Amino acid sequence: MRILRKYTNRRLYDTSRSCYITLDDVRELVLENVPFQVQDSKTGKDLTRNILLQIISEQEGEGSGMLTNQVLQQLIRFYGDSMAGMMGQYLEQSISVFLAQQDRIRAQMESMIDATNPLKMMNTIAGSNMAMWNMFTPGSEEEAKAAQAAVDPKSAAKGSNDKEDKSGA
């Protein structure tokens, strides 16, 4: 675990890299899933939550933000409420479920993109066209079968089975 020390001058020092870092650097650690802890340089008190809240505050102030005024007001109302402990667990589980669903949707989108890949579709159409044209070329029945097998192995196998059934009968 990386240890970051916060000094009274508000600077953060990365003990593993032996250099001062910014809140943007800490944000990058979060994005890269690097485990870290921020400690007060004098007392050793854990300040990680405070730093993470600072990062969220900066992110919310820079753009449109994820947290609406109404959401922030509701969160403030939960502090001191008897349900506050449950609210933290609920938010944590909700975000976990959201991330799992996001991963599932990404996987589904990737499989859909693969299925509708225009190059694959064009290759299949071209193969079918070649098989059809080869059927009209004298003496190239085997080539037509080979082209059809390259495009659709199941139908080519079925076609050869049909001939065997006809010849065997």
PDB file of C-alpha atoms in Angstrom:
ATOM      1  CA  MET A   1       0.000   0.000   0.000  1.00  0.00           C
ATOM      2  CA  ARG A   2       1.287   3.408  -0.929  1.00  0.00           C
ATOM      3  CA  ILE A   3       1.619   5.887   1.904  1.00  0.00           C
ATOM      4  CA  LEU A   4       1.045   9.560   1.213  1.00  0.00           C
ATOM      5  CA  ARG A   5       1.842  12.106   3.890  1.00  0.00           C
ATOM      6  CA  LYS A   6       0.000  15.393   4.168  1.00  0.00           C
ATOM      7  CA  TYR A   7       2.003  18.258   5.577  1.00  0.00           C
ATOM      8  CA  THR A   8       0.722  21.405   7.278  1.00  0.00           C
ATOM      9  CA  ASN A   9       1.463  23.396   4.112  1.00  0.00           C
ATOM     10  CA  ARG A  10      -1.243  21.226   2.433  1.00  0.00           C
ATOM     11  CA  ARG A  11       1.290  19.441   0.275  1.00  0.00           C
ATOM     12  CA  LEU A  12       1.120  15.696  -0.280  1.00  0.00           C
ATOM     13  CA  TYR A  13       4.288  13.636  -0.235  1.00  0.00           C
ATOM     14  CA  ASP A  14       4.439  10.188  -1.869  1.00  0.00           C
ATOM     15  CA  THR A  15       6.786   8.155   0.327  1.00  0.00           C
ATOM     16  CA  SER A  16       7.245   5.380  -2.251  1.00  0.00           C
ATOM     17  CA  ARG A  17       8.360   7.783  -5.015  1.00  0.00           C
ATOM     18  CA  SER A  18      10.000  10.318  -2.683  1.00  0.00           C
ATOM     19  CA  CYS A  19       8.326  13.326  -4.252  1.00  0.00           C
ATOM     20  CA  TYR A  20       5.486  15.761  -3.746  1.00  0.00           C
ATOM     21  CA  ILE A  21       2.272  15.043  -5.621  1.00  0.00           C
ATOM     22  CA  THR A  22      -0.958  16.879  -6.396  1.00  0.00           C
ATOM     23  CA  LEU A  23      -4.596  15.950  -5.993  1.00  0.00           C
ATOM     24  CA  ASP A  24      -4.610  15.106  -9.716  1.00  0.00           C
ATOM     25  CA  ASP A  25      -1.865  12.563  -9.041  1.00  0.00           C
ATOM     26  CA  VAL A  26      -3.959  11.055  -6.228  1.00  0.00           C
ATOM     27  CA  ARG A  27      -6.940  10.928  -8.610  1.00  0.00           C
ATOM     28  CA  GLU A  28      -4.775   8.969 -11.063  1.00  0.00           C
ATOM     29  CA  LEU A  29      -3.920   6.508  -8.279  1.00  0.00           C
ATOM     30  CA  VAL A  30      -7.660   6.000  -7.718  1.00  0.00           C
ATOM     31  CA  LEU A  31      -8.315   5.511 -11.438  1.00  0.00           C
ATOM     32  CA  GLU A  32      -5.464   2.977 -11.647  1.00  0.00           C
ATOM     33  CA  ASN A  33      -6.784   1.079  -8.577  1.00  0.00           C
ATOM     34  CA  VAL A  34      -3.547   1.650  -6.667  1.00  0.00           C
ATOM     35  CA  PRO A  35      -4.154   1.110  -2.945  1.00  0.00           C
ATOM     36  CA  PHE A  36      -3.012   4.090  -0.877  1.00  0.00           C
ATOM     37  CA  GLN A  37      -3.508   5.807   2.434  1.00  0.00           C
ATOM     38  CA  VAL A  38      -3.072   9.480   3.238  1.00  0.00           C
ATOM     39  CA  GLN A  39      -1.647  10.162   6.693  1.00  0.00           C
ATOM     40  CA  ASP A  40      -1.128  13.369   8.616  1.00  0.00           C
ATOM     41  CA  SER A  41       2.625  13.980   8.769  1.00  0.00           C
ATOM     42  CA  LYS A  42       2.603  14.877  12.499  1.00  0.00           C
ATOM     43  CA  THR A  43      -0.082  12.654  14.017  1.00  0.00           C
ATOM     44  CA  GLY A  44      -0.250   9.768  11.543  1.00  0.00           C
ATOM     45  CA  LYS A  45      -4.048  10.165  11.476  1.00  0.00           C
ATOM     46  CA  ASP A  46      -5.745   8.670   8.392  1.00  0.00           C
ATOM     47  CA  LEU A  47      -6.838  11.540   6.106  1.00  0.00           C
ATOM     48  CA  THR A  48      -7.720   9.427   3.065  1.00  0.00           C
ATOM     49  CA  ARG A  49     -11.455  10.235   3.194  1.00  0.00           C
ATOM     50  CA  ASN A  50     -10.757  13.971   3.395  1.00  0.00           C
ATOM     51  CA  ILE A  51      -8.504  13.841   0.334  1.00  0.00           C
ATOM     52  CA  LEU A  52     -11.010  11.737  -1.622  1.00  0.00           C
ATOM     53  CA  LEU A  53     -13.765  14.227  -0.752  1.00  0.00           C
ATOM     54  CA  GLN A  54     -11.522  17.070  -1.943  1.00  0.00           C
ATOM     55  CA  ILE A  55     -11.046  15.279  -5.264  1.00  0.00           C
ATOM     56  CA  ILE A  56     -14.804  14.762  -5.627  1.00  0.00           C
ATOM     57  CA  SER A  57     -15.418  18.404  -4.743  1.00  0.00           C
ATOM     58  CA  GLU A  58     -12.964  19.568  -7.423  1.00  0.00           C
ATOM     59  CA  GLN A  59     -14.488  17.215 -10.003  1.00  0.00           C
ATOM     60  CA  GLU A  60     -17.991  18.452  -9.194  1.00  0.00           C
ATOM     61  CA  GLY A  61     -16.871  22.084  -9.436  1.00  0.00           C
ATOM     62  CA  GLU A  62     -15.148  21.691 -12.807  1.00  0.00           C
ATOM     63  CA  GLY A  63     -18.067  20.584 -14.944  1.00  0.00           C
ATOM     64  CA  SER A  64     -21.660  19.538 -14.905  1.00  0.00           C
ATOM     65  CA  GLY A  65     -20.975  17.049 -12.118  1.00  0.00           C
ATOM     66  CA  MET A  66     -22.694  13.811 -11.245  1.00  0.00           C
ATOM     67  CA  LEU A  67     -24.257  14.914  -8.003  1.00  0.00           C
ATOM     68  CA  THR A  68     -27.205  17.260  -8.347  1.00  0.00           C
ATOM     69  CA  ASN A  69     -28.075  19.812  -5.689  1.00  0.00           C
ATOM     70  CA  GLN A  70     -31.007  17.630  -4.644  1.00  0.00           C
ATOM     71  CA  VAL A  71     -28.757  14.570  -4.186  1.00  0.00           C
ATOM     72  CA  LEU A  72     -26.256  16.587  -2.149  1.00  0.00           C
ATOM     73  CA  GLN A  73     -29.052  17.989   0.040  1.00  0.00           C
ATOM     74  CA  GLN A  74     -30.429  14.487   0.645  1.00  0.00           C
ATOM     75  CA  LEU A  75     -26.971  13.235   1.592  1.00  0.00           C
ATOM     76  CA  ILE A  76     -26.563  16.077   4.084  1.00  0.00           C
ATOM     77  CA  ARG A  77     -29.945  15.214   5.614  1.00  0.00           C
ATOM     78  CA  PHE A  78     -28.820  11.626   6.193  1.00  0.00           C
ATOM     79  CA  TYR A  79     -25.913  12.721   8.415  1.00  0.00           C
ATOM     80  CA  GLY A  80     -26.987  12.353  12.031  1.00  0.00           C
ATOM     81  CA  ASP A  81     -30.039  10.313  11.015  1.00  0.00           C
ATOM     82  CA  SER A  82     -30.505   6.858  12.526  1.00  0.00           C
ATOM     83  CA  MET A  83     -30.358   5.403   8.992  1.00  0.00           C
ATOM     84  CA  ALA A  84     -27.014   7.052   8.111  1.00  0.00           C
ATOM     85  CA  GLY A  85     -25.034   3.818   8.566  1.00  0.00           C
ATOM     86  CA  MET A  86     -27.374   1.921   6.315  1.00  0.00           C
ATOM     87  CA  MET A  87     -27.246   4.677   3.711  1.00  0.00           C
ATOM     88  CA  GLY A  88     -23.469   4.265   3.314  1.00  0.00           C
ATOM     89  CA  GLN A  89     -23.859   0.523   2.795  1.00  0.00           C
ATOM     90  CA  TYR A  90     -26.732   1.086   0.382  1.00  0.00           C
ATOM     91  CA  LEU A  91     -24.705   3.533  -1.727  1.00  0.00           C
ATOM     92  CA  GLU A  92     -21.707   1.200  -1.775  1.00  0.00           C
ATOM     93  CA  GLN A  93     -23.805  -1.785  -2.879  1.00  0.00           C
ATOM     94  CA  SER A  94     -25.679   0.296  -5.451  1.00  0.00           C
ATOM     95  CA  ILE A  95     -22.438   1.429  -7.047  1.00  0.00           C
ATOM     96  CA  SER A  96     -21.140  -2.163  -7.078  1.00  0.00           C
ATOM     97  CA  VAL A  97     -24.314  -3.364  -8.811  1.00  0.00           C
ATOM     98  CA  PHE A  98     -24.109  -0.458 -11.271  1.00  0.00           C
ATOM     99  CA  LEU A  99     -20.488  -1.340 -12.140  1.00  0.00           C
ATOM    100  CA  ALA A 100     -21.386  -5.010 -12.644  1.00  0.00           C
ATOM    101  CA  GLN A 101     -24.257  -4.058 -14.946  1.00  0.00           C
ATOM    102  CA  GLN A 102     -21.986  -1.670 -16.822  1.00  0.00           C
ATOM    103  CA  ASP A 103     -19.480  -4.477 -17.427  1.00  0.00           C
ATOM    104  CA  ARG A 104     -22.272  -6.766 -18.642  1.00  0.00           C
ATOM    105  CA  ILE A 105     -23.606  -4.110 -21.025  1.00  0.00           C
ATOM    106  CA  ARG A 106     -20.105  -3.481 -22.391  1.00  0.00           C
ATOM    107  CA  ALA A 107     -19.655  -7.204 -23.046  1.00  0.00           C
ATOM    108  CA  GLN A 108     -23.031  -7.367 -24.809  1.00  0.00           C
ATOM    109  CA  MET A 109     -22.170  -4.325 -26.937  1.00  0.00           C
ATOM    110  CA  GLU A 110     -18.829  -5.871 -27.927  1.00  0.00           C
ATOM    111  CA  SER A 111     -20.529  -9.101 -28.988  1.00  0.00           C
ATOM    112  CA  MET A 112     -23.118  -7.119 -30.958  1.00  0.00           C
ATOM    113  CA  ILE A 113     -20.386  -5.144 -32.688  1.00  0.00           C
ATOM    114  CA  ASP A 114     -18.610  -8.378 -33.617  1.00  0.00           C
ATOM    115  CA  ALA A 115     -21.864  -9.804 -34.997  1.00  0.00           C
ATOM    116  CA  THR A 116     -22.525  -6.733 -37.138  1.00  0.00           C
ATOM    117  CA  ASN A 117     -18.947  -6.217 -38.255  1.00  0.00           C
ATOM    118  CA  PRO A 118     -19.283  -4.935 -41.838  1.00  0.00           C
ATOM    119  CA  LEU A 119     -16.074  -6.629 -42.946  1.00  0.00           C
ATOM    120  CA  LYS A 120     -17.290 -10.021 -41.755  1.00  0.00           C
ATOM    121  CA  MET A 121     -20.635  -9.471 -43.443  1.00  0.00           C
ATOM    122  CA  MET A 122     -18.984  -8.429 -46.723  1.00  0.00           C
ATOM    123  CA  ASN A 123     -16.682 -11.459 -46.565  1.00  0.00           C
ATOM    124  CA  THR A 124     -19.673 -13.770 -46.097  1.00  0.00           C
ATOM    125  CA  ILE A 125     -21.576 -12.174 -48.980  1.00  0.00           C
ATOM    126  CA  ALA A 126     -18.536 -12.320 -51.258  1.00  0.00           C
ATOM    127  CA  GLY A 127     -18.020 -15.995 -50.413  1.00  0.00           C
ATOM    128  CA  SER A 128     -21.661 -16.774 -51.162  1.00  0.00           C
ATOM    129  CA  ASN A 129     -21.448 -14.922 -54.465  1.00  0.00           C
ATOM    130  CA  MET A 130     -18.287 -16.808 -55.453  1.00  0.00           C
ATOM    131  CA  ALA A 131     -19.927 -20.123 -54.622  1.00  0.00           C
ATOM    132  CA  MET A 132     -22.929 -19.204 -56.748  1.00  0.00           C
ATOM    133  CA  TRP A 133     -20.783 -18.090 -59.716  1.00  0.00           C
ATOM    134  CA  ASN A 134     -18.660 -21.230 -59.468  1.00  0.00           C
ATOM    135  CA  MET A 135     -21.791 -23.377 -59.826  1.00  0.00           C
ATOM    136  CA  PHE A 136     -22.179 -22.003 -63.360  1.00  0.00           C
ATOM    137  CA  THR A 137     -18.578 -22.680 -64.337  1.00  0.00           C
ATOM    138  CA  PRO A 138     -18.215 -26.100 -66.018  1.00  0.00           C
ATOM    139  CA  GLY A 139     -16.230 -28.674 -64.038  1.00  0.00           C
ATOM    140  CA  SER A 140     -15.892 -26.554 -60.920  1.00  0.00           C
ATOM    141  CA  GLU A 141     -18.467 -28.214 -58.729  1.00  0.00           C
ATOM    142  CA  GLU A 142     -15.770 -29.077 -56.165  1.00  0.00           C
ATOM    143  CA  GLU A 143     -14.591 -25.451 -56.102  1.00  0.00           C
ATOM    144  CA  ALA A 144     -18.178 -24.306 -55.516  1.00  0.00           C
ATOM    145  CA  LYS A 145     -18.487 -26.744 -52.610  1.00  0.00           C
ATOM    146  CA  ALA A 146     -15.169 -25.561 -51.169  1.00  0.00           C
ATOM    147  CA  ALA A 147     -16.231 -21.916 -51.448  1.00  0.00           C
ATOM    148  CA  GLN A 148     -19.590 -22.708 -49.853  1.00  0.00           C
ATOM    149  CA  ALA A 149     -17.834 -24.646 -47.062  1.00  0.00           C
ATOM    150  CA  ALA A 150     -15.624 -21.631 -46.374  1.00  0.00           C
ATOM    151  CA  VAL A 151     -18.696 -19.432 -46.034  1.00  0.00           C
ATOM    152  CA  ASP A 152     -21.079 -21.836 -44.288  1.00  0.00           C
ATOM    153  CA  PRO A 153     -19.553 -25.146 -43.154  1.00  0.00           C
ATOM    154  CA  LYS A 154     -22.905 -26.486 -41.902  1.00  0.00           C
ATOM    155  CA  SER A 155     -24.716 -26.170 -45.227  1.00  0.00           C
ATOM    156  CA  ALA A 156     -21.738 -27.617 -47.133  1.00  0.00           C
ATOM    157  CA  ALA A 157     -21.724 -30.672 -44.855  1.00  0.00           C
ATOM    158  CA  LYS A 158     -25.478 -30.996 -45.285  1.00  0.00           C
ATOM    159  CA  GLY A 159     -25.151 -30.802 -49.082  1.00  0.00           C
ATOM    160  CA  SER A 160     -22.575 -33.606 -49.175  1.00  0.00           C
ATOM    161  CA  ASN A 161     -24.775 -35.753 -46.929  1.00  0.00           C
ATOM    162  CA  ASP A 162     -27.720 -35.215 -49.293  1.00  0.00           C
ATOM    163  CA  LYS A 163     -25.680 -36.508 -52.238  1.00  0.00           C
ATOM    164  CA  GLU A 164     -24.571 -39.546 -50.290  1.00  0.00           C
ATOM    165  CA  ASP A 165     -28.206 -40.259 -49.414  1.00  0.00           C
ATOM    166  CA  LYS A 166     -29.233 -39.910 -53.077  1.00  0.00           C
ATOM    167  CA  SER A 167     -26.385 -42.065 -54.382  1.00  0.00           C
ATOM    168  CA  GLY A 168     -26.905 -44.682 -51.686  1.00  0.00           C
ATOM    169  CA  ALA A 169     -30.604 -45.020 -52.510  1.00  0.00           C
TER     170      ALA A 169
END
